Amino acid sequence: MWRRAASLSPFISSSGSLIRNHQTAYNFKIWESFTTEIPTQVKGGKGPFICFVLGGPGSGKGTQCAKIVKNYGLTHLSAGELLRREIASNSEYGTTILNTIKEGKIVPSEVTVSLIQKEMESSDSKKFLIDGFPRSEENRAAFERIMGAEPDIVLFFDCPEEEMVNRVLNRNEGRVDDNIDTVRKRLQVFKALNLPVINYYARRGKLYTINAVGTVDEIFEQVRAVFAALKLVTE
Ligand SMILES: Nc1ncnc2c1ncn2[C@@H]1O[C@H](COP(=O)(O)OP(=O)(O)OP(=O)(O)O)[C@@H](O)[C@H]1O
Ligand SMILES: O=c1ccn([C@@H]2O[C@H](COP(=O)(O)O)[C@@H](O)[C@H]2O)c(=O)[nH]1
Ligand SMILES: [Mg+2]
């Protein structure tokens, strides 16, 4: 079971933003909630530790998640990967999901939450890294309602749009949505629907903003600082 051994380190701001003077790519407001409360679930609640990983398309979520898994042993659930797996398995929702992804839109919450739920409930893990979800306030509400849980922390990989577009267009993994038209649509959806979720978690004092520009290792040092400051340890 997970617990947090000590209170937050002073170098992480109480708003939950790691980098105090970092100009965010989207200039969104990081709310100064001044909370140093330890989230209930980390404090000793019975639920698993949940970390949501958010950021625009190509901001480096998947890349950093791989490093988090390697260093901290969390179970990685990428919502996008679960949806792509559904398409590949020719499930009843496959065609709808494929068309939604091609359009850069958001798959209905019930579908995504049910895929995440299945993975969480069939796992023995007590610590989950949920990558690329929730994409909208509706996603967030559905997760809370269906799972009866909230994330303990939320990592936000904050990256300028030009950099995200370059990364996506150079990814070369054969994804149907890695083209300029879909990326533009994904960026619009990100700004309209995902930034409000990010702001919501900032207001709740759960958000840790990572400057996603730099080398993979430089960025991971910021992530490491978050985990170190939270002193999350397994019992
Ligand atoms: N810091 C970095 N500098 C340069 N390239 C990077 C960096 N981090 C990741 N990349 C590359 O950028 C591309 C996108 O990274 P990644 O797949 O991790 O992003 P993502 O946020 O998961 O994107 P998506 O939301 O589209 O799944 C990949 O080709 C990855 O290798
Ligand atoms: O919760 C989610 C996650 C993803 N989608 C759709 O999948 C693509 C790709 O997702 P990545 O996280 O970038 O791999 C995304 O653009 C959405 O179309 C979703 O609907 N809901
Ligand atoms: Mg990804």
XYZ file of N, CA and C and ligand atoms in Angstrom:
758
model
N 0.827 -1.186 0.000
C 0.000 0.000 0.000
C 0.870 1.248 0.000
N 0.342 2.280 -0.653
C 1.127 3.501 -0.767
C 0.842 4.459 0.370
N 1.886 5.135 0.793
C 1.674 6.211 1.745
C 2.681 7.303 1.449
N 2.384 8.487 1.911
C 3.329 9.563 1.771
C 4.020 9.737 3.105
N 5.359 9.692 3.092
C 6.102 9.655 4.343
C 6.275 11.024 4.985
N 6.237 12.084 4.204
C 6.469 13.408 4.789
C 5.731 14.454 3.984
N 5.693 15.653 4.524
C 4.969 16.707 3.825
C 5.775 17.203 2.624
N 5.139 18.068 1.836
C 5.759 18.537 0.608
C 7.052 19.289 0.862
N 8.011 19.054 -0.005
C 9.273 19.783 0.067
C 9.033 21.261 -0.258
N 9.763 22.156 0.374
C 9.528 23.576 0.140
C 9.804 24.038 -1.281
N 10.570 23.282 -2.076
C 10.851 23.794 -3.415
C 9.743 23.512 -4.403
N 8.740 22.785 -3.970
C 7.557 22.669 -4.821
C 6.530 23.650 -4.272
N 6.051 24.531 -5.138
C 5.156 25.566 -4.641
C 3.850 24.958 -4.166
N 3.221 25.645 -3.231
C 2.001 25.108 -2.644
C 0.845 25.126 -3.625
N 1.018 25.799 -4.755
C -0.037 25.737 -5.768
C 0.053 24.430 -6.522
N 1.110 23.664 -6.229
C 1.285 22.420 -6.947
C 2.093 22.620 -8.211
N 2.632 23.800 -8.442
C 3.450 24.024 -9.632
C 4.907 23.901 -9.264
N 5.603 23.047 -9.994
C 6.998 22.806 -9.654
C 7.866 24.000 -9.989
N 7.585 24.644 -11.113
C 8.476 25.701 -11.572
C 7.783 27.036 -11.358
N 8.179 27.736 -10.369
C 7.483 28.963 -10.006
C 7.474 30.005 -11.117
N 8.623 30.186 -11.779
C 8.719 31.290 -12.732
C 8.544 30.852 -14.181
N 8.163 29.626 -14.361
C 8.018 29.123 -15.722
C 6.802 29.762 -16.387
N 7.042 30.336 -17.560
C 5.933 30.891 -18.332
C 5.230 29.731 -19.016
N 4.000 29.462 -18.672
C 3.340 28.303 -19.263
C 3.062 28.556 -20.741
N 3.131 27.496 -21.529
C 2.931 27.629 -22.969
C 1.545 28.186 -23.266
N 0.583 27.853 -22.449
C -0.791 28.295 -22.692
C -1.193 29.452 -21.809
N -0.228 29.921 -21.019
C -0.472 31.068 -20.159
C -1.720 30.877 -19.297
N -1.984 29.629 -18.921
C -3.170 29.410 -18.104
C -2.845 29.733 -16.654
N -3.862 30.020 -15.931
C -3.647 30.469 -14.562
C -3.364 29.274 -13.667
N -2.232 29.337 -12.947
C -1.986 28.322 -11.938
C -2.536 28.897 -10.637
N -3.603 28.343 -10.181
C -4.286 28.896 -9.023
C -3.449 28.708 -7.769
N -3.407 29.734 -6.982
C -2.644 29.672 -5.739
C -3.569 29.178 -4.637
N -3.633 27.886 -4.510
C -4.577 27.368 -3.522
C -3.935 27.256 -2.146
N -2.609 27.322 -2.090
C -1.871 27.284 -0.838
C -2.251 26.101 0.039
N -2.499 24.992 -0.619
C -2.800 23.817 0.195
C -1.547 22.995 0.419
N -1.331 22.588 1.647
C -0.255 21.645 1.915
C -0.857 20.360 2.486
N -2.175 20.264 2.319
C -2.850 19.054 2.794
C -2.375 17.840 2.013
N -2.214 16.749 2.681
C -1.881 15.511 1.986
C -3.181 14.907 1.483
N -3.268 14.609 0.149
C -4.514 14.044 -0.356
C -4.923 12.791 0.423
N -6.202 12.662 0.651
C -6.731 11.587 1.490
C -6.232 10.199 1.107
N -6.263 9.938 -0.222
C -5.914 8.579 -0.614
C -4.451 8.267 -0.320
N -3.577 9.307 -0.433
C -2.169 9.074 -0.159
C -1.960 8.934 1.336
N -2.795 9.661 2.103
C -2.648 9.675 3.558
C -2.949 8.329 4.179
N -3.636 7.483 3.504
C -3.917 6.205 4.134
C -5.276 5.650 3.756
N -5.937 6.261 2.764
C -7.201 5.722 2.276
C -6.955 4.374 1.635
N -8.041 3.665 1.338
C -7.868 2.295 0.851
C -7.650 2.202 -0.653
N -7.993 3.281 -1.381
C -7.873 3.205 -2.832
C -6.426 3.187 -3.279
N -6.207 2.812 -4.550
C -4.839 2.838 -5.081
C -4.376 4.274 -5.271
N -3.066 4.451 -5.383
C -2.504 5.754 -5.713
C -2.731 5.975 -7.215
N -3.280 7.132 -7.554
C -3.570 7.415 -8.962
C -2.894 8.716 -9.370
N -2.112 8.647 -10.442
C -1.490 9.840 -11.017
C -1.987 9.998 -12.447
N -2.687 11.098 -12.732
C -3.071 11.391 -14.115
C -1.913 12.125 -14.783
N -1.697 11.817 -16.064
C -0.624 12.474 -16.825
C -1.259 13.188 -18.014
N -1.187 14.516 -17.985
C -1.851 15.308 -19.018
C -0.853 16.174 -19.784
N -1.288 16.639 -20.938
C -0.435 17.469 -21.801
C -0.945 17.337 -23.219
N -0.588 18.285 -24.054
C -1.057 18.272 -25.430
C -0.468 17.110 -26.228
N -0.931 16.964 -27.477
C -0.419 15.889 -28.337
C 1.076 16.067 -28.586
N 1.848 15.028 -28.305
C 3.292 15.098 -28.544
C 4.074 15.814 -27.465
N 3.443 16.120 -26.355
C 4.161 16.844 -25.292
C 5.153 15.937 -24.561
N 5.074 14.626 -24.798
C 6.049 13.701 -24.208
C 5.501 12.876 -23.053
N 4.185 12.760 -22.971
C 3.572 12.008 -21.864
C 4.044 10.553 -21.855
N 3.900 9.904 -23.008
C 4.252 8.477 -23.084
C 5.731 8.244 -22.801
N 6.557 9.122 -23.315
C 8.014 9.004 -23.132
C 8.361 9.103 -21.651
N 7.773 10.067 -20.973
C 8.074 10.251 -19.547
C 7.428 9.157 -18.701
N 6.256 8.680 -19.135
C 5.611 7.590 -18.379
C 6.511 6.360 -18.352
N 7.168 6.080 -19.487
C 8.051 4.903 -19.542
C 9.150 5.045 -18.492
N 9.656 6.250 -18.310
C 10.725 6.461 -17.328
C 10.180 6.380 -15.889
N 8.970 6.851 -15.710
C 8.356 6.777 -14.372
C 8.153 5.309 -13.975
N 7.666 4.526 -14.941
C 7.449 3.100 -14.682
C 8.769 2.442 -14.275
N 9.817 2.747 -15.042
C 11.123 2.131 -14.797
C 11.669 2.532 -13.420
N 11.476 3.781 -13.055
C 12.080 4.279 -11.815
C 11.207 4.099 -10.583
N 9.898 4.107 -10.772
C 9.012 4.088 -9.600
C 8.000 2.943 -9.606
N 7.995 2.151 -10.672
C 7.165 0.947 -10.675
C 5.665 1.150 -10.725
N 5.214 2.321 -11.167
C 3.766 2.490 -11.303
C 3.273 1.680 -12.506
N 2.019 1.330 -12.490
C 1.417 0.628 -13.635
C 0.893 1.662 -14.617
N 1.400 1.593 -15.840
C 1.071 2.595 -16.859
C -0.170 2.198 -17.644
N -1.181 3.046 -17.623
C -2.359 2.835 -18.462
C -2.500 4.034 -19.385
N -2.220 3.846 -20.661
C -2.401 4.926 -21.622
C -3.793 4.784 -22.221
N -4.635 5.803 -22.021
C -6.006 5.722 -22.540
C -5.989 5.575 -24.058
N -5.090 6.322 -24.720
C -4.986 6.224 -26.180
C -4.606 4.819 -26.619
N -3.662 4.199 -25.887
C -3.244 2.833 -26.244
C -4.390 1.847 -26.036
N -5.145 2.030 -24.967
C -6.287 1.129 -24.720
C -7.300 1.252 -25.850
N -7.501 2.482 -26.330
C -8.448 2.686 -27.433
C -7.902 2.074 -28.732
N -6.602 2.264 -28.969
C -6.007 1.670 -30.184
C -6.070 0.140 -30.133
N -5.918 -0.413 -28.913
C -6.028 -1.865 -28.762
C -7.452 -2.334 -29.080
N -8.429 -1.526 -28.681
C -9.836 -1.848 -28.993
C -10.048 -1.890 -30.499
N -9.471 -0.904 -31.194
C -9.609 -0.872 -32.667
C -8.990 -2.140 -33.249
N -7.790 -2.465 -32.787
C -7.066 -3.616 -33.336
C -7.793 -4.929 -33.074
N -8.571 -4.980 -31.982
C -9.245 -6.236 -31.637
C -10.609 -6.369 -32.319
N -10.919 -5.408 -33.203
C -12.207 -5.428 -33.924
C -13.400 -5.485 -32.982
N -13.321 -4.790 -31.889
C -14.446 -4.798 -30.946
C -15.632 -4.032 -31.552
N -16.771 -4.121 -30.896
C -17.971 -3.472 -31.439
C -17.801 -1.958 -31.563
N -16.931 -1.387 -30.729
C -16.738 0.067 -30.778
C -15.589 0.474 -31.695
N -14.888 -0.520 -32.259
C -13.656 -0.246 -33.001
C -13.779 0.835 -34.066
N -14.804 0.717 -34.911
C -14.923 1.676 -36.019
C -15.214 3.080 -35.512
N -16.096 3.161 -34.523
C -16.411 4.484 -33.951
C -15.167 5.108 -33.340
N -14.396 4.287 -32.611
C -13.178 4.813 -31.974
C -12.200 5.284 -33.043
N -12.025 4.475 -34.081
C -11.077 4.836 -35.147
C -11.468 6.174 -35.782
N -12.744 6.325 -36.094
C -13.184 7.573 -36.728
C -13.009 8.766 -35.799
N -13.246 8.536 -34.531
C -13.091 9.625 -33.549
C -11.628 10.044 -33.468
N -10.743 9.062 -33.414
C -9.303 9.364 -33.311
C -8.813 10.079 -34.574
N -9.284 9.632 -35.732
C -8.880 10.297 -36.983
C -9.295 11.757 -36.983
N -10.421 12.047 -36.344
C -10.932 13.422 -36.290
C -10.330 14.211 -35.130
N -9.523 13.540 -34.315
C -8.914 14.217 -33.161
C -9.917 14.547 -32.076
N -11.057 13.873 -32.129
C -12.104 14.146 -31.133
C -11.991 13.195 -29.949
N -12.931 13.297 -29.020
C -12.852 12.499 -27.790
C -13.899 11.381 -27.811
N -13.426 10.198 -27.552
C -14.286 9.005 -27.503
C -15.230 9.146 -26.294
N -16.480 8.666 -26.414
C -17.410 8.795 -25.280
C -16.811 8.272 -23.971
N -17.049 9.023 -22.919
C -16.449 8.734 -21.612
C -16.691 7.296 -21.159
N -17.904 6.812 -21.366
C -18.233 5.476 -20.853
C -17.312 4.407 -21.446
N -16.979 4.591 -22.730
C -16.103 3.613 -23.392
C -14.722 3.655 -22.756
N -14.149 4.856 -22.645
C -12.778 4.982 -22.131
C -12.710 4.581 -20.665
N -13.667 5.048 -19.881
C -13.621 4.723 -18.449
C -13.762 3.222 -18.250
N -14.614 2.610 -19.068
C -14.794 1.166 -18.874
C -13.500 0.404 -19.223
N -12.750 0.880 -20.219
C -11.472 0.229 -20.541
C -10.466 0.419 -19.394
N -10.426 1.620 -18.847
C -9.498 1.892 -17.734
C -9.914 1.064 -16.512
N -11.206 1.031 -16.269
C -11.729 0.282 -15.112
C -11.343 -1.199 -15.197
N -11.518 -1.753 -16.409
C -11.191 -3.169 -16.589
C -9.719 -3.430 -16.249
N -8.848 -2.538 -16.726
C -7.404 -2.700 -16.467
C -7.094 -2.560 -14.978
N -7.696 -1.572 -14.349
C -7.391 -1.345 -12.928
C -7.901 -2.492 -12.068
N -9.107 -2.953 -12.405
C -9.708 -3.988 -11.556
C -9.083 -5.363 -11.749
N -8.421 -5.536 -12.904
C -7.794 -6.849 -13.110
C -6.313 -6.820 -12.727
N -5.894 -5.715 -12.136
C -4.482 -5.580 -11.776
C -4.314 -5.662 -10.268
N -3.163 -6.197 -9.856
C -2.856 -6.226 -8.419
C -2.169 -4.946 -7.976
N -1.863 -4.103 -8.944
C -1.085 -2.904 -8.644
C -1.859 -1.966 -7.712
N -1.102 -1.217 -6.927
C -1.712 -0.239 -6.022
C -1.337 1.176 -6.427
N -0.702 1.288 -7.619
C -0.258 2.623 -8.041
C -0.318 2.723 -9.562
N -1.174 3.619 -10.015
C -1.446 3.716 -11.453
C -1.058 5.079 -12.017
N -0.529 4.999 -13.226
C -0.171 6.188 -13.991
C -1.132 6.209 -15.167
N -2.086 7.101 -15.147
C -3.106 7.109 -16.197
C -2.775 8.236 -17.175
N -2.359 7.830 -18.366
C -1.745 8.731 -19.353
C -2.776 9.167 -20.406
N -2.951 10.485 -20.551
C -3.822 11.008 -21.606
C -5.298 10.971 -21.254
N -5.594 10.950 -19.998
C -6.984 10.917 -19.511
C -7.005 11.600 -18.141
N -8.043 12.364 -17.809
C -9.244 12.707 -18.571
C -8.988 13.840 -19.564
N -9.642 13.716 -20.734
C -9.481 14.685 -21.826
C -10.457 15.848 -21.706
N -11.473 15.702 -20.889
C -12.519 16.729 -20.799
C -13.128 16.678 -19.398
N -13.870 17.714 -19.077
C -14.550 17.733 -17.785
C -15.543 16.574 -17.703
N -16.146 16.262 -18.837
C -17.095 15.147 -18.855
C -16.379 13.821 -18.564
N -15.185 13.639 -19.158
C -14.348 12.449 -18.854
C -14.058 12.385 -17.358
N -13.678 13.525 -16.829
C -13.286 13.579 -15.413
C -14.458 13.187 -14.506
N -15.615 13.762 -14.806
C -16.791 13.469 -13.981
C -17.179 11.998 -14.096
N -17.070 11.453 -15.310
C -17.434 10.042 -15.513
C -16.490 9.131 -14.731
N -15.199 9.460 -14.748
C -14.228 8.635 -14.002
C -14.570 8.669 -12.517
N -14.808 9.858 -11.999
C -15.119 9.975 -10.566
C -16.389 9.205 -10.211
N -17.374 9.324 -11.098
C -18.663 8.677 -10.817
C -18.541 7.152 -10.882
N -17.919 6.672 -11.936
C -17.865 5.220 -12.155
C -16.842 4.557 -11.231
N -15.683 5.188 -11.078
C -14.610 4.579 -10.281
C -14.703 4.962 -8.804
N -15.425 6.023 -8.518
C -15.503 6.484 -7.125
C -14.141 6.897 -6.604
N -13.324 7.457 -7.485
C -11.962 7.834 -7.081
C -11.528 9.100 -7.796
N -10.578 9.770 -7.186
C -9.951 10.949 -7.791
C -8.452 10.702 -7.842
N -7.745 11.425 -8.716
C -6.287 11.247 -8.717
C -5.683 11.860 -7.465
N -4.553 11.301 -7.051
C -3.808 11.909 -5.941
C -3.001 13.092 -6.436
N -2.385 12.899 -7.591
C -1.651 14.005 -8.205
C -1.880 13.977 -9.719
N -1.610 15.135 -10.343
C -1.737 15.249 -11.796
C -0.467 15.909 -12.323
N 0.192 15.235 -13.259
C 1.364 15.834 -13.909
C 0.894 16.465 -15.212
N 1.317 17.697 -15.446
C 0.968 18.380 -16.694
C 2.247 18.721 -17.448
N 2.422 18.105 -18.619
C 3.588 18.387 -19.453
C 3.256 19.561 -20.363
N 3.828 20.690 -20.009
C 3.499 21.962 -20.639
C 4.495 22.249 -21.766
N 4.000 22.290 -22.984
C 4.880 22.349 -24.151
C 4.314 23.327 -25.187
N 5.152 24.125 -25.813
C 4.647 25.026 -26.864
C 4.085 24.230 -28.045
N 3.084 24.807 -28.691
C 2.406 24.087 -29.783
C 3.356 23.701 -30.920
N 4.242 24.628 -31.294
C 5.141 24.348 -32.421
C 6.001 23.103 -32.141
N 6.472 23.015 -30.910
C 7.294 21.865 -30.516
C 6.454 20.576 -30.556
N 5.218 20.668 -30.073
C 4.351 19.475 -30.085
C 4.091 19.005 -31.512
N 3.815 19.961 -32.395
C 3.535 19.604 -33.793
C 4.761 18.924 -34.408
N 5.942 19.508 -34.174
C 7.175 18.905 -34.716
C 7.361 17.488 -34.213
N 7.164 17.298 -32.941
C 7.374 15.952 -32.368
C 6.403 14.945 -32.968
N 5.139 15.359 -33.068
C 4.127 14.423 -33.598
C 4.435 14.065 -35.051
N 4.794 15.080 -35.828
C 5.021 14.823 -37.251
C 6.301 14.019 -37.496
N 7.161 13.960 -36.485
C 8.396 13.165 -36.625
C 8.335 11.852 -35.858
N 7.154 11.501 -35.358
C 7.078 10.325 -34.481
C 7.285 9.009 -35.241
N 6.757 8.917 -36.437
C 6.987 7.713 -37.272
C 6.584 6.399 -36.622
N 5.434 6.394 -35.964
C 4.954 5.120 -35.393
C 3.734 4.617 -36.150
N 3.403 5.278 -37.249
C 2.284 4.836 -38.076
C 0.916 5.142 -37.484
N 0.839 6.098 -36.566
C -0.470 6.433 -35.992
C -1.325 7.199 -37.004
N -2.634 6.842 -37.044
C -3.523 7.480 -38.032
C -3.718 8.967 -37.753
N -3.423 9.379 -36.502
C -3.655 10.786 -36.147
C -2.378 11.624 -36.189
N -1.267 11.033 -36.615
C -0.020 11.791 -36.706
C 0.125 12.437 -38.078
N -0.753 13.358 -38.371
C -0.673 14.137 -39.610
C -1.112 15.557 -39.266
N -0.731 16.493 -40.112
C -0.919 17.900 -39.742
C -2.400 18.273 -39.512
N -3.296 17.732 -40.338
C -4.715 18.099 -40.169
C -5.252 17.633 -38.826
N -4.961 16.371 -38.500
C -5.484 15.845 -37.226
C -4.789 16.515 -36.037
N -3.503 16.780 -36.168
C -2.806 17.413 -35.046
C -3.423 18.785 -34.751
N -3.730 19.531 -35.803
C -4.358 20.854 -35.585
C -5.670 20.692 -34.824
N -6.448 19.687 -35.231
C -7.740 19.457 -34.547
C -7.508 19.041 -33.099
N -6.499 18.186 -32.882
C -6.214 17.726 -31.507
C -5.806 18.892 -30.621
N -5.058 19.829 -31.210
C -4.651 20.999 -30.418
C -5.865 21.850 -30.036
N -6.803 21.975 -30.958
C -8.020 22.749 -30.647
C -8.810 22.071 -29.532
N -8.928 20.750 -29.654
C -9.659 19.988 -28.634
C -8.926 20.089 -27.289
N -7.602 20.011 -27.349
C -6.816 20.121 -26.113
C -7.106 21.457 -25.414
N -7.061 22.542 -26.191
C -7.261 23.865 -25.581
C -8.687 24.037 -25.060
N -9.639 23.585 -25.866
C -11.040 23.810 -25.484
C -11.485 22.903 -24.343
N -11.045 21.652 -24.357
C -11.624 20.691 -23.410
C -10.659 20.185 -22.342
N -9.348 20.125 -22.672
C -8.420 19.544 -21.690
C -7.845 20.601 -20.746
N -7.590 21.813 -21.259
C -7.066 22.852 -20.361
C -8.000 23.138 -19.170
N -9.314 23.127 -19.369
C -10.185 23.317 -18.197
C -9.993 22.235 -17.123
N -9.696 21.011 -17.553
C -9.459 19.929 -16.581
C -8.159 20.221 -15.813
N -7.160 20.672 -16.553
C -5.864 20.989 -15.948
C -6.036 22.106 -14.925
N -6.787 23.118 -15.307
C -7.062 24.215 -14.366
C -7.839 23.741 -13.147
N -8.745 22.814 -13.374
C -9.531 22.272 -12.252
C -8.590 21.653 -11.213
N -7.632 20.844 -11.705
C -6.726 20.197 -10.755
C -5.747 21.192 -10.132
N -5.434 22.250 -10.855
C -4.601 23.302 -10.246
C -5.353 23.917 -9.063
N -6.629 24.175 -9.273
C -7.427 24.762 -8.179
C -7.524 23.817 -6.986
N -7.482 22.508 -7.272
C -7.566 21.522 -6.187
C -6.213 21.263 -5.528
N -5.157 21.969 -5.987
C -3.816 21.808 -5.409
C -3.182 20.472 -5.753
N -3.639 19.837 -6.869
C -3.106 18.512 -7.223
C -2.178 18.557 -8.431
N -2.034 19.743 -9.022
C -1.327 19.829 -10.297
C 0.158 20.126 -10.130
N 0.975 19.371 -10.868
C 2.417 19.614 -10.933
C 2.772 19.883 -12.387
N 3.147 21.123 -12.663
C 3.431 21.515 -14.040
C 4.902 21.300 -14.350
N 5.146 20.574 -15.422
C 6.511 20.248 -15.846
C 6.783 20.996 -17.151
N 7.905 21.681 -17.200
C 8.311 22.322 -18.455
C 8.778 21.227 -19.413
N 7.997 20.973 -20.456
C 8.256 19.814 -21.333
C 9.195 20.132 -22.480
N 9.944 21.223 -22.366
C 10.940 21.551 -23.379
C 12.307 21.195 -22.818
N 13.094 20.493 -23.629
C 14.427 20.075 -23.169
C 14.641 18.630 -23.563
N 15.748 18.068 -23.083
C 15.967 16.665 -23.409
C 15.043 15.807 -22.534
N 14.885 14.564 -22.949
C 14.030 13.641 -22.182
C 14.543 13.540 -20.735
N 15.850 13.481 -20.580
C 16.417 13.346 -19.228
C 16.247 14.614 -18.404
N 16.395 15.759 -19.049
C 16.195 17.025 -18.306
C 14.756 17.109 -17.799
N 13.847 16.731 -18.648
C 12.437 16.786 -18.254
C 12.162 15.793 -17.127
N 12.777 14.616 -17.249
C 12.530 13.613 -16.207
C 13.083 14.063 -14.845
N 14.121 14.877 -14.839
C 14.628 15.378 -13.551
C 13.549 16.174 -12.817
N 12.723 16.891 -13.552
C 11.619 17.624 -12.918
C 10.580 16.655 -12.348
N 10.338 15.592 -13.113
C 9.381 14.581 -12.640
C 9.928 13.929 -11.371
N 11.220 13.611 -11.414
C 11.861 12.981 -10.259
C 11.716 13.874 -9.019
N 11.844 15.169 -9.247
C 11.727 16.102 -8.117
C 10.327 16.058 -7.505
N 9.333 15.912 -8.341
C 7.955 15.816 -7.826
C 7.809 14.563 -6.965
N 8.247 13.436 -7.512
C 8.103 12.181 -6.768
C 8.955 12.193 -5.498
N 10.130 12.784 -5.596
C 11.002 12.847 -4.415
C 10.366 13.730 -3.344
N 9.816 14.853 -3.763
C 9.239 15.782 -2.795
C 7.999 15.196 -2.121
N 7.271 14.412 -2.879
C 6.072 13.790 -2.298
C 6.439 12.619 -1.395
N 7.666 12.141 -1.575
C 8.157 10.996 -0.795
C 7.147 9.848 -0.783
N 6.744 9.495 -1.977
C 5.821 8.371 -2.080
C 6.615 7.084 -1.922
N 6.235 6.302 -0.995
C 6.968 5.056 -0.756
C 5.983 3.904 -0.642
N 6.442 2.733 -0.990
C 5.562 1.564 -0.845
C 5.789 0.929 0.513
N 4.731 0.356 1.048
C 4.877 -0.332 2.344
C 5.055 -1.807 2.109
N 11.971 15.912 -24.750
C 11.813 15.509 -25.999
N 12.501 16.087 -26.980
C 12.337 15.691 -28.269
N 11.492 14.712 -28.661
C 10.767 14.106 -27.703
C 10.891 14.470 -26.328
N 10.046 13.693 -25.614
C 9.432 12.896 -26.494
N 9.866 13.128 -27.739
C 9.436 12.483 -28.974
O 8.253 13.156 -29.370
C 7.287 12.241 -29.869
C 6.013 12.353 -29.011
O 6.316 11.885 -27.706
P 5.242 11.027 -26.888
O 4.715 9.955 -27.768
O 5.884 10.638 -25.617
O 4.154 12.166 -26.651
P 2.690 12.040 -26.076
O 2.465 13.201 -25.205
O 2.467 10.690 -25.492
O 1.842 12.221 -27.398
P 0.345 11.733 -27.719
O -0.586 12.524 -26.883
O 0.186 12.070 -29.168
O 0.281 10.262 -27.431
C 7.940 10.871 -29.838
O 8.507 10.596 -31.101
C 9.048 11.024 -28.788
O 10.136 10.177 -29.037
O -9.100 9.474 -22.917
C -8.910 9.510 -24.153
C -7.655 9.286 -24.713
C -7.504 9.336 -26.072
N -8.573 9.575 -26.867
C -8.436 9.579 -28.334
O -7.240 8.937 -28.741
C -6.389 9.862 -29.413
C -4.964 9.565 -29.132
O -4.715 9.649 -27.728
P -3.244 9.774 -27.149
O -3.367 9.950 -25.680
O -2.664 10.961 -27.784
O -2.527 8.531 -27.514
C -6.893 11.242 -28.973
O -6.601 12.278 -29.874
C -8.393 10.994 -28.899
O -8.968 10.987 -30.176
C -9.803 9.790 -26.322
O -10.786 10.021 -27.040
N -9.947 9.740 -24.965
Mg 1.082 9.173 -25.878
